[in-house]
Amino acid sequence: MHFKDRYKSKFLKFFPAIFLFLSAIYAQHYFSPVLPVGSLPVDARSLAMGGTGINNTRLQPAFGDFGYLFRISLDLEARATRETRSFPVIDMFDDVVTQNAYVVNRPVFYSVPWSIGTDITKWLKLPVSLSVSQSPTWDFRYDYQEEVRASLGSGVYNRDPVAGYHIFRMKGFIQSTSFNIALRPLAKVHLGLNVETLSGSDLSQEIGVHVLQADDALAADSTTITQYDFSVGQSSRFSYGILFSPLKSLTLGVSMKSEVDVSFTTDGYVPILHERTQLPGFVLADTVSNYSIVLPSEIGFGFSARLRNKIKTQVNGHFIYSDWSQVDQVIVNASSIDTVNFQYEPAWFAHIGLEQWILNKTPFRFGFMYLGSPLGNEFERTIITFGTGWTYHGVTLDIAAAVDGLDYQYFDLFVPEGQDATDLEMVKESTLIVKASIMYSF
């Protein structure tokens, strides 16, 4: 059963797409090609403590690997997302009785960030720490497969056979390769600089209809699955940071990240603004096209404090402000599109985490994130995190998990020809992230 007569438009003429968050933490969001908000390439310990970053060189350049001759860290991350799309069932009084779910996707994606750091103070006689890291920073991966069933009349043994599939897939991500240098000019002051290179990895768009038997519920009469080329130009970004410890048990930090212009080339879909929803979307270009998305500068404030109590306790906090309203214009070099003006809003991100040591042996960590969105209040997220860790002979294993959910309304992605998209559908997303970090240091 897949007749959604109330909300359709020509599929091959218009195909909306947009993203709301991100995070180093979340793939499988239909909106990811447009808006990578809140990317946090943190290790498992930081993730368990709400994604706080003052104790992580990937977010705070001034935090170096001081005191360690050599340190290597490897993260193993699995992200499972459940995406449900449903349309309203209307009674004779035009009231919504329930939401009828017609597609559920449960993809799982994996990534393996890593970092290597060293304290070279011993050789240079200068308090300098160096590190190199690599991790996904803008994740496009999305796997949508909708099973479409025909609706046959009475007298047929199988009245709802599978007629075909609607398919939309995005592959690949933008990878960040970072070089970090941290200085300790004073015992209580750390300075840091991070140079980040962004480059695309295995990017592609695949979209279309796989027809098993022709049916009015399908968005095409015959199989029309097309893979489009999708590439990203290399770009660089800089981050600066300072840490100050007014007390032995308290560290304060400030960090700044420059804006960066990311350029895309594709023979597939390019960004537009959907007039009715005032949300970003995609439209199929009629030739190879270029477009540019600017990621805004960021300023972050953080702290790390050890509490004075019988149980060893540490509290971390991290707050980031990013003014997306200054970069809400996307320049598109296509024959039918020139400039797209989005109505972005400034966004705040808050991360709070706590670590307590049970019997002074095993840490218990938990935290939460509040992630604002340039798209407005509807797309804000609150994420719960937790985890623990162990250390044995210089090897540390940390594990963490994070869960969240989001509901919003949008149009049907695949519209049968001859029908119009008039009503919005309900989209529900829930995400489970499991991460393990293995670190060896001496």
Tab-separated table of C-alpha atoms in Angstrom:
chain	number	residue	atom	x	y	z
A	1	MET	CA	0.000	0.000	0.000
A	2	HIS	CA	1.661	3.140	-1.151
A	3	PHE	CA	-0.922	5.563	-2.572
A	4	LYS	CA	-0.118	8.961	-1.078
A	5	ASP	CA	-2.348	11.067	-3.277
A	6	ARG	CA	-2.313	14.103	-1.045
A	7	TYR	CA	1.313	15.207	-1.383
A	8	LYS	CA	3.238	14.675	-4.594
A	9	SER	CA	5.175	16.594	-7.304
A	10	LYS	CA	7.103	15.489	-10.388
A	11	PHE	CA	9.913	13.324	-9.050
A	12	LEU	CA	12.435	13.794	-11.819
A	13	LYS	CA	11.758	17.520	-11.827
A	14	PHE	CA	12.292	18.212	-8.166
A	15	PHE	CA	13.955	16.265	-5.357
A	16	PRO	CA	14.394	17.985	-1.984
A	17	ALA	CA	17.283	17.243	0.347
A	18	ILE	CA	18.665	18.816	3.498
A	19	PHE	CA	20.578	18.165	6.706
A	20	LEU	CA	20.254	19.348	10.220
A	21	PHE	CA	23.137	18.243	12.411
A	22	LEU	CA	25.990	16.731	12.618
A	23	SER	CA	28.237	15.871	14.234
A	24	ALA	CA	31.086	13.993	13.913
A	25	ILE	CA	28.579	12.038	15.398
A	26	TYR	CA	25.734	11.431	13.000
A	27	ALA	CA	25.461	10.016	9.537
A	28	GLN	CA	22.197	8.950	7.837
A	29	HIS	CA	20.551	12.321	7.699
A	30	TYR	CA	18.777	13.252	4.531
A	31	PHE	CA	19.987	16.830	4.903
A	32	SER	CA	23.710	16.110	5.205
A	33	PRO	CA	24.814	17.393	1.769
A	34	VAL	CA	23.837	20.946	2.727
A	35	LEU	CA	24.481	21.644	6.399
A	36	PRO	CA	27.173	19.928	8.534
A	37	VAL	CA	26.313	21.517	11.878
A	38	GLY	CA	28.188	20.666	15.080
A	39	SER	CA	30.783	18.259	13.767
A	40	LEU	CA	32.686	16.974	16.825
A	41	PRO	CA	35.576	14.603	16.042
A	42	VAL	CA	36.054	13.524	19.660
A	43	ASP	CA	37.354	10.297	21.158
A	44	ALA	CA	35.248	7.917	23.246
A	45	ARG	CA	36.132	9.552	26.575
A	46	SER	CA	35.080	12.990	25.358
A	47	LEU	CA	31.956	11.593	23.709
A	48	ALA	CA	30.907	9.867	26.945
A	49	MET	CA	31.253	13.219	28.723
A	50	GLY	CA	28.852	15.029	26.419
A	51	GLY	CA	31.277	15.649	23.574
A	52	THR	CA	33.319	18.102	25.642
A	53	GLY	CA	36.483	19.167	23.891
A	54	ILE	CA	38.806	21.178	26.141
A	55	ASN	CA	40.834	18.011	26.826
A	56	ASN	CA	41.003	17.013	23.168
A	57	THR	CA	43.466	18.394	20.590
A	58	ARG	CA	40.885	17.876	17.845
A	59	LEU	CA	38.734	20.640	19.362
A	60	GLN	CA	41.173	22.607	21.539
A	61	PRO	CA	44.538	23.126	19.772
A	62	ALA	CA	46.241	24.255	22.995
A	63	PHE	CA	45.745	20.849	24.608
A	64	GLY	CA	48.829	18.905	23.542
A	65	ASP	CA	50.365	15.549	24.395
A	66	PHE	CA	52.686	17.014	27.035
A	67	GLY	CA	54.373	14.478	29.276
A	68	TYR	CA	54.250	11.656	26.707
A	69	LEU	CA	57.120	10.718	24.450
A	70	PHE	CA	54.667	9.021	22.107
A	71	ARG	CA	50.880	8.615	22.021
A	72	ILE	CA	48.720	6.940	19.386
A	73	SER	CA	44.925	6.761	19.446
A	74	LEU	CA	42.551	4.762	17.253
A	75	ASP	CA	38.771	5.182	17.341
A	76	LEU	CA	36.283	2.560	16.179
A	77	GLU	CA	32.846	4.043	15.638
A	78	ALA	CA	29.501	2.508	14.625
A	79	ARG	CA	26.425	4.664	13.982
A	80	ALA	CA	22.994	3.084	13.692
A	81	THR	CA	20.111	5.307	12.614
A	82	ARG	CA	16.425	4.498	12.408
A	83	GLU	CA	14.543	6.740	10.009
A	84	THR	CA	10.760	6.430	9.775
A	85	ARG	CA	8.582	8.341	7.315
A	86	SER	CA	4.812	8.403	7.682
A	87	PHE	CA	1.805	10.224	6.305
A	88	PRO	CA	-1.328	11.304	8.205
A	89	VAL	CA	-4.516	9.262	8.077
A	90	ILE	CA	-7.503	11.639	7.867
A	91	ASP	CA	-11.039	10.802	9.054
A	92	MET	CA	-14.299	12.099	7.626
A	93	PHE	CA	-14.018	15.232	9.796
A	94	ASP	CA	-10.557	16.061	8.360
A	95	ASP	CA	-8.897	15.197	11.662
A	96	VAL	CA	-5.608	13.302	11.817
A	97	VAL	CA	-6.356	9.874	13.293
A	98	THR	CA	-2.840	8.430	13.196
A	99	GLN	CA	0.430	8.446	11.262
A	100	ASN	CA	0.787	5.592	8.782
A	101	ALA	CA	4.464	4.608	8.479
A	102	TYR	CA	5.318	3.539	4.943
A	103	VAL	CA	9.103	3.229	5.133
A	104	VAL	CA	11.656	2.422	7.845
A	105	ASN	CA	15.410	2.492	7.190
A	106	ARG	CA	18.014	1.165	9.643
A	107	PRO	CA	21.483	1.654	8.124
A	108	VAL	CA	24.719	1.274	10.089
A	109	PHE	CA	27.873	3.203	9.151
A	110	TYR	CA	31.436	2.820	10.411
A	111	SER	CA	34.479	5.066	10.625
A	112	VAL	CA	38.017	4.791	12.048
A	113	PRO	CA	39.532	8.156	13.113
A	114	TRP	CA	43.091	8.173	14.429
A	115	SER	CA	45.689	10.502	15.907
A	116	ILE	CA	49.414	10.425	16.740
A	117	GLY	CA	51.112	12.839	19.124
A	118	THR	CA	54.466	13.439	20.777
A	119	ASP	CA	56.089	15.797	23.277
A	120	ILE	CA	59.386	16.999	21.776
A	121	THR	CA	60.418	19.095	24.782
A	122	LYS	CA	63.201	16.640	25.588
A	123	TRP	CA	64.988	17.205	22.257
A	124	LEU	CA	64.292	20.884	21.526
A	125	LYS	CA	64.520	22.049	25.130
A	126	LEU	CA	61.284	23.904	24.329
A	127	PRO	CA	57.831	22.987	25.680
A	128	VAL	CA	56.350	21.900	22.330
A	129	SER	CA	53.879	19.127	21.515
A	130	LEU	CA	53.042	17.950	17.973
A	131	SER	CA	50.227	15.759	16.723
A	132	VAL	CA	48.600	14.583	13.499
A	133	SER	CA	45.029	13.281	13.243
A	134	GLN	CA	42.510	12.227	10.640
A	135	SER	CA	38.741	11.834	10.917
A	136	PRO	CA	35.502	12.385	8.962
A	137	THR	CA	34.324	15.960	9.500
A	138	TRP	CA	31.366	16.179	7.084
A	139	ASP	CA	29.518	12.911	6.639
A	140	PHE	CA	27.275	12.550	3.562
A	141	ARG	CA	26.432	8.875	3.969
A	142	TYR	CA	22.726	8.237	3.614
A	143	ASP	CA	20.906	5.073	2.569
A	144	TYR	CA	17.204	5.345	1.763
A	145	GLN	CA	15.346	2.359	0.318
A	146	GLU	CA	11.568	2.429	0.149
A	147	GLU	CA	9.689	-0.775	-0.637
A	148	VAL	CA	6.652	0.059	-2.779
A	149	ARG	CA	3.733	-2.337	-2.894
A	150	ALA	CA	0.960	-2.497	-5.455
A	151	SER	CA	-2.704	-2.466	-4.432
A	152	LEU	CA	-4.616	-5.076	-6.413
A	153	GLY	CA	-8.299	-5.848	-6.402
A	154	SER	CA	-10.180	-8.757	-4.855
A	155	GLY	CA	-9.748	-12.209	-6.323
A	156	VAL	CA	-5.962	-11.913	-6.434
A	157	TYR	CA	-4.054	-14.232	-4.102
A	158	ASN	CA	-1.316	-11.682	-3.303
A	159	ARG	CA	-3.112	-8.347	-3.254
A	160	ASP	CA	-0.068	-6.248	-2.314
A	161	PRO	CA	2.974	-7.615	-4.176
A	162	VAL	CA	6.241	-5.654	-4.176
A	163	ALA	CA	6.076	-3.389	-7.231
A	164	GLY	CA	9.535	-1.904	-6.852
A	165	TYR	CA	11.852	0.260	-4.772
A	166	HIS	CA	12.571	3.961	-4.445
A	167	ILE	CA	16.286	4.420	-3.819
A	168	PHE	CA	18.366	7.392	-2.736
A	169	ARG	CA	21.945	6.949	-1.556
A	170	MET	CA	24.748	9.336	-0.721
A	171	LYS	CA	28.203	7.877	-0.243
A	172	GLY	CA	31.430	9.239	1.155
A	173	PHE	CA	32.462	12.066	3.437
A	174	ILE	CA	34.796	15.020	3.682
A	175	GLN	CA	37.863	13.959	5.621
A	176	SER	CA	39.856	16.219	7.879
A	177	THR	CA	43.616	15.754	8.145
A	178	SER	CA	44.971	17.995	10.917
A	179	PHE	CA	48.397	19.044	12.082
A	180	ASN	CA	48.483	20.484	15.602
A	181	ILE	CA	51.219	22.296	17.505
A	182	ALA	CA	50.838	23.187	21.187
A	183	LEU	CA	53.186	25.386	23.227
A	184	ARG	CA	53.577	25.794	26.973
A	185	PRO	CA	55.359	29.160	27.425
A	186	LEU	CA	54.307	29.293	31.098
A	187	ALA	CA	53.441	26.575	33.562
A	188	LYS	CA	49.798	27.691	33.652
A	189	VAL	CA	49.380	28.741	30.020
A	190	HIS	CA	49.109	26.645	26.856
A	191	LEU	CA	48.844	27.988	23.294
A	192	GLY	CA	47.909	26.019	20.195
A	193	LEU	CA	47.515	26.158	16.424
A	194	ASN	CA	45.731	23.613	14.268
A	195	VAL	CA	45.974	23.480	10.466
A	196	GLU	CA	43.207	21.389	8.947
A	197	THR	CA	42.995	20.148	5.348
A	198	LEU	CA	39.585	19.061	4.044
A	199	SER	CA	39.299	16.623	1.143
A	200	GLY	CA	36.545	14.410	-0.264
A	201	SER	CA	36.599	10.623	-0.042
A	202	ASP	CA	34.537	8.215	-2.228
A	203	LEU	CA	31.705	10.685	-2.890
A	204	SER	CA	28.718	9.817	-5.086
A	205	GLN	CA	24.972	10.304	-5.463
A	206	GLU	CA	22.673	7.458	-6.495
A	207	ILE	CA	18.979	8.001	-7.022
A	208	GLY	CA	16.109	6.409	-8.906
A	209	VAL	CA	13.409	3.775	-9.092
A	210	HIS	CA	13.859	0.010	-9.395
A	211	VAL	CA	10.713	-1.282	-11.092
A	212	LEU	CA	9.665	-4.922	-10.681
A	213	GLN	CA	6.215	-4.402	-12.133
A	214	ALA	CA	4.660	-1.143	-13.352
A	215	ASP	CA	2.334	0.466	-10.844
A	216	ASP	CA	0.859	3.917	-10.225
A	217	ALA	CA	2.500	4.030	-6.791
A	218	LEU	CA	5.977	4.152	-8.324
A	219	ALA	CA	7.704	7.381	-9.302
A	220	ALA	CA	8.652	5.983	-12.736
A	221	ASP	CA	7.317	3.449	-15.257
A	222	SER	CA	10.679	1.747	-15.761
A	223	THR	CA	13.901	1.301	-13.833
A	224	THR	CA	15.735	4.638	-13.746
A	225	ILE	CA	18.574	4.400	-11.228
A	226	THR	CA	21.342	6.897	-11.978
A	227	GLN	CA	24.678	7.429	-10.259
A	228	TYR	CA	26.047	10.958	-10.381
A	229	ASP	CA	29.623	12.114	-9.999
A	230	PHE	CA	30.238	14.212	-6.924
A	231	SER	CA	33.566	15.768	-5.974
A	232	VAL	CA	34.911	18.291	-3.471
A	233	GLY	CA	37.747	20.722	-3.918
A	234	GLN	CA	40.495	20.647	-1.289
A	235	SER	CA	40.423	23.471	1.245
A	236	SER	CA	42.145	24.476	4.481
A	237	ARG	CA	40.983	25.761	7.849
A	238	PHE	CA	42.811	27.126	10.877
A	239	SER	CA	42.059	26.892	14.592
A	240	TYR	CA	43.648	28.735	17.507
A	241	GLY	CA	43.410	28.047	21.207
A	242	ILE	CA	44.585	29.072	24.641
A	243	LEU	CA	44.335	27.249	27.981
A	244	PHE	CA	44.812	28.900	31.355
A	245	SER	CA	44.921	27.198	34.764
A	246	PRO	CA	44.245	29.778	37.507
A	247	LEU	CA	43.974	26.887	40.004
A	248	LYS	CA	45.515	23.457	40.086
A	249	SER	CA	42.054	21.930	39.850
A	250	LEU	CA	40.640	24.286	37.209
A	251	THR	CA	41.489	24.881	33.544
A	252	LEU	CA	39.783	27.429	31.318
A	253	GLY	CA	40.028	27.572	27.550
A	254	VAL	CA	39.084	29.646	24.518
A	255	SER	CA	39.311	28.502	20.910
A	256	MET	CA	38.564	30.051	17.522
A	257	LYS	CA	38.120	28.383	14.147
A	258	SER	CA	38.227	30.223	10.833
A	259	GLU	CA	35.505	29.950	8.206
A	260	VAL	CA	36.148	27.845	5.119
A	261	ASP	CA	34.709	27.801	1.619
A	262	VAL	CA	33.973	24.271	0.371
A	263	SER	CA	33.447	23.901	-3.383
A	264	PHE	CA	31.512	21.050	-5.004
A	265	THR	CA	31.257	19.761	-8.574
A	266	THR	CA	28.491	17.400	-9.686
A	267	ASP	CA	26.400	16.338	-12.654
A	268	GLY	CA	23.607	15.493	-10.236
A	269	TYR	CA	21.724	17.509	-7.643
A	270	VAL	CA	22.549	21.056	-6.501
A	271	PRO	CA	21.113	23.062	-3.559
A	272	ILE	CA	17.961	25.185	-3.772
A	273	LEU	CA	15.554	26.719	-1.266
A	274	HIS	CA	12.168	25.011	-1.006
A	275	GLU	CA	9.662	27.877	-1.140
A	276	ARG	CA	6.903	26.316	0.924
A	277	THR	CA	8.968	24.987	3.807
A	278	GLN	CA	11.747	27.600	3.540
A	279	LEU	CA	14.195	24.737	4.027
A	280	PRO	CA	17.118	23.807	1.801
A	281	GLY	CA	16.549	21.260	-0.922
A	282	PHE	CA	18.105	19.799	-4.071
A	283	VAL	CA	17.192	19.995	-7.738
A	284	LEU	CA	18.650	18.025	-10.631
A	285	ALA	CA	20.943	20.215	-12.729
A	286	ASP	CA	20.868	19.873	-16.512
A	287	THR	CA	24.650	19.945	-16.848
A	288	VAL	CA	27.837	19.614	-14.800
A	289	SER	CA	27.540	22.319	-12.143
A	290	ASN	CA	29.574	23.889	-9.371
A	291	TYR	CA	28.414	25.294	-6.072
A	292	SER	CA	30.104	26.602	-2.961
A	293	ILE	CA	29.069	26.249	0.701
A	294	VAL	CA	30.793	28.367	3.348
A	295	LEU	CA	31.178	26.943	6.851
A	296	PRO	CA	31.200	29.839	9.341
A	297	SER	CA	33.844	30.703	11.883
A	298	GLU	CA	33.382	29.397	15.425
A	299	ILE	CA	34.330	30.552	18.876
A	300	GLY	CA	34.420	28.130	21.780
A	301	PHE	CA	34.644	28.463	25.568
A	302	GLY	CA	35.434	25.563	27.862
A	303	PHE	CA	36.442	24.480	31.336
A	304	SER	CA	37.668	21.390	33.143
A	305	ALA	CA	37.408	21.169	36.929
A	306	ARG	CA	38.287	18.526	39.511
A	307	LEU	CA	35.877	18.623	42.422
A	308	ARG	CA	36.964	18.337	46.023
A	309	ASN	CA	35.100	15.341	47.383
A	310	LYS	CA	35.814	11.784	48.497
A	311	ILE	CA	34.991	10.365	45.077
A	312	LYS	CA	37.402	11.432	42.364
A	313	THR	CA	35.269	13.639	40.118
A	314	GLN	CA	35.900	15.750	37.047
A	315	VAL	CA	33.424	18.095	35.358
A	316	ASN	CA	33.934	19.331	31.783
A	317	GLY	CA	32.024	21.963	29.864
A	318	HIS	CA	32.292	23.263	26.327
A	319	PHE	CA	30.233	25.926	24.546
A	320	ILE	CA	30.457	26.890	20.868
A	321	TYR	CA	28.900	29.809	19.006
A	322	SER	CA	28.653	29.864	15.226
A	323	ASP	CA	26.934	32.653	13.272
A	324	TRP	CA	25.387	30.845	10.319
A	325	SER	CA	23.378	33.939	9.382
A	326	GLN	CA	26.572	35.397	7.875
A	327	VAL	CA	27.062	32.496	5.427
A	328	ASP	CA	23.500	31.646	4.385
A	329	GLN	CA	24.127	32.345	0.695
A	330	VAL	CA	25.171	29.516	-1.614
A	331	ILE	CA	26.583	30.407	-5.027
A	332	VAL	CA	25.496	27.874	-7.655
A	333	ASN	CA	27.001	27.819	-11.142
A	334	ALA	CA	24.158	26.143	-13.034
A	335	SER	CA	22.152	27.212	-16.078
A	336	SER	CA	18.867	27.578	-14.169
A	337	ILE	CA	20.218	28.611	-10.725
A	338	ASP	CA	22.502	31.438	-9.646
A	339	THR	CA	22.331	32.270	-5.934
A	340	VAL	CA	20.413	30.520	-3.168
A	341	ASN	CA	19.665	32.526	-0.021
A	342	PHE	CA	18.885	30.411	3.026
A	343	GLN	CA	17.368	31.891	6.158
A	344	TYR	CA	19.913	30.544	8.628
A	345	GLU	CA	20.047	31.591	12.263
A	346	PRO	CA	23.057	31.793	14.617
A	347	ALA	CA	23.553	28.551	16.535
A	348	TRP	CA	24.770	27.677	20.038
A	349	PHE	CA	26.129	24.285	21.096
A	350	ALA	CA	26.474	23.300	24.757
A	351	HIS	CA	28.323	20.217	26.047
A	352	ILE	CA	28.451	19.171	29.706
A	353	GLY	CA	30.011	16.009	31.090
A	354	LEU	CA	30.911	14.351	34.392
A	355	GLU	CA	33.452	11.657	35.217
A	356	GLN	CA	33.389	9.854	38.583
A	357	TRP	CA	35.768	7.103	39.619
A	358	ILE	CA	34.061	4.191	41.347
A	359	LEU	CA	36.306	2.985	44.188
A	360	ASN	CA	39.013	5.113	42.494
A	361	LYS	CA	39.447	2.343	39.916
A	362	THR	CA	36.773	2.503	37.214
A	363	PRO	CA	35.432	5.739	35.703
A	364	PHE	CA	31.746	6.281	35.108
A	365	ARG	CA	31.082	9.021	32.580
A	366	PHE	CA	27.916	10.659	31.392
A	367	GLY	CA	26.845	13.919	29.851
A	368	PHE	CA	24.535	15.678	27.452
A	369	MET	CA	24.717	17.929	24.403
A	370	TYR	CA	22.410	20.699	23.338
A	371	LEU	CA	22.898	21.302	19.637
A	372	GLY	CA	21.282	24.333	18.117
A	373	SER	CA	20.496	24.495	14.422
A	374	PRO	CA	20.669	27.241	11.798
A	375	LEU	CA	17.298	25.940	10.609
A	376	GLY	CA	15.514	27.009	13.808
A	377	ASN	CA	14.069	25.491	16.964
A	378	GLU	CA	12.440	22.534	15.194
A	379	PHE	CA	15.851	21.080	14.425
A	380	GLU	CA	17.506	21.480	17.827
A	381	ARG	CA	18.778	18.305	19.473
A	382	THR	CA	19.428	17.100	22.990
A	383	ILE	CA	21.732	14.079	23.145
A	384	ILE	CA	22.449	11.831	26.132
A	385	THR	CA	25.902	10.217	26.401
A	386	PHE	CA	27.578	7.736	28.754
A	387	GLY	CA	30.582	5.417	28.952
A	388	THR	CA	33.565	4.080	30.888
A	389	GLY	CA	37.197	3.009	30.386
A	390	TRP	CA	40.146	0.940	31.561
A	391	THR	CA	43.949	1.327	31.562
A	392	TYR	CA	46.517	-1.487	31.604
A	393	HIS	CA	50.286	-1.148	31.081
A	394	GLY	CA	50.082	2.052	29.041
A	395	VAL	CA	47.093	0.908	26.965
A	396	THR	CA	43.784	2.686	27.564
A	397	LEU	CA	40.443	1.455	26.281
A	398	ASP	CA	37.478	3.824	26.469
A	399	ILE	CA	33.950	3.041	25.331
A	400	ALA	CA	31.010	5.378	24.916
A	401	ALA	CA	27.465	5.522	23.588
A	402	ALA	CA	25.157	8.378	22.619
A	403	VAL	CA	21.432	8.399	21.823
A	404	ASP	CA	19.126	11.045	20.426
A	405	GLY	CA	15.959	11.575	18.417
A	406	LEU	CA	14.388	14.164	16.154
A	407	ASP	CA	10.961	14.743	14.560
A	408	TYR	CA	10.248	17.132	11.713
A	409	GLN	CA	7.942	17.511	8.715
A	410	TYR	CA	8.906	17.368	5.078
A	411	PHE	CA	7.596	16.332	1.661
A	412	ASP	CA	7.529	12.814	0.274
A	413	LEU	CA	10.880	12.071	-1.400
A	414	PHE	CA	9.516	10.041	-4.314
A	415	VAL	CA	6.316	11.246	-5.940
A	416	PRO	CA	4.304	9.171	-8.447
A	417	GLU	CA	3.978	10.943	-11.770
A	418	GLY	CA	0.771	12.892	-12.207
A	419	GLN	CA	0.349	13.558	-8.494
A	420	ASP	CA	1.121	16.696	-6.504
A	421	ALA	CA	3.020	17.161	-3.241
A	422	THR	CA	0.624	19.198	-1.121
A	423	ASP	CA	0.741	17.730	2.400
A	424	LEU	CA	3.778	17.309	4.611
A	425	GLU	CA	4.835	13.980	6.063
A	426	MET	CA	6.323	13.166	9.454
A	427	VAL	CA	9.983	12.165	9.587
A	428	LYS	CA	11.315	10.585	12.775
A	429	GLU	CA	15.008	9.911	13.306
A	430	SER	CA	16.703	8.170	16.209
A	431	THR	CA	20.417	7.498	16.413
A	432	LEU	CA	22.619	5.202	18.487
A	433	ILE	CA	26.367	5.775	18.379
A	434	VAL	CA	28.807	3.303	19.894
A	435	LYS	CA	32.484	4.259	19.971
A	436	ALA	CA	35.610	2.585	21.327
A	437	SER	CA	38.975	4.363	21.574
A	438	ILE	CA	42.241	2.522	22.030
A	439	MET	CA	45.217	4.637	23.109
A	440	TYR	CA	48.812	3.619	23.724
A	441	SER	CA	51.245	6.037	25.343
A	442	PHE	CA	54.649	5.998	26.982
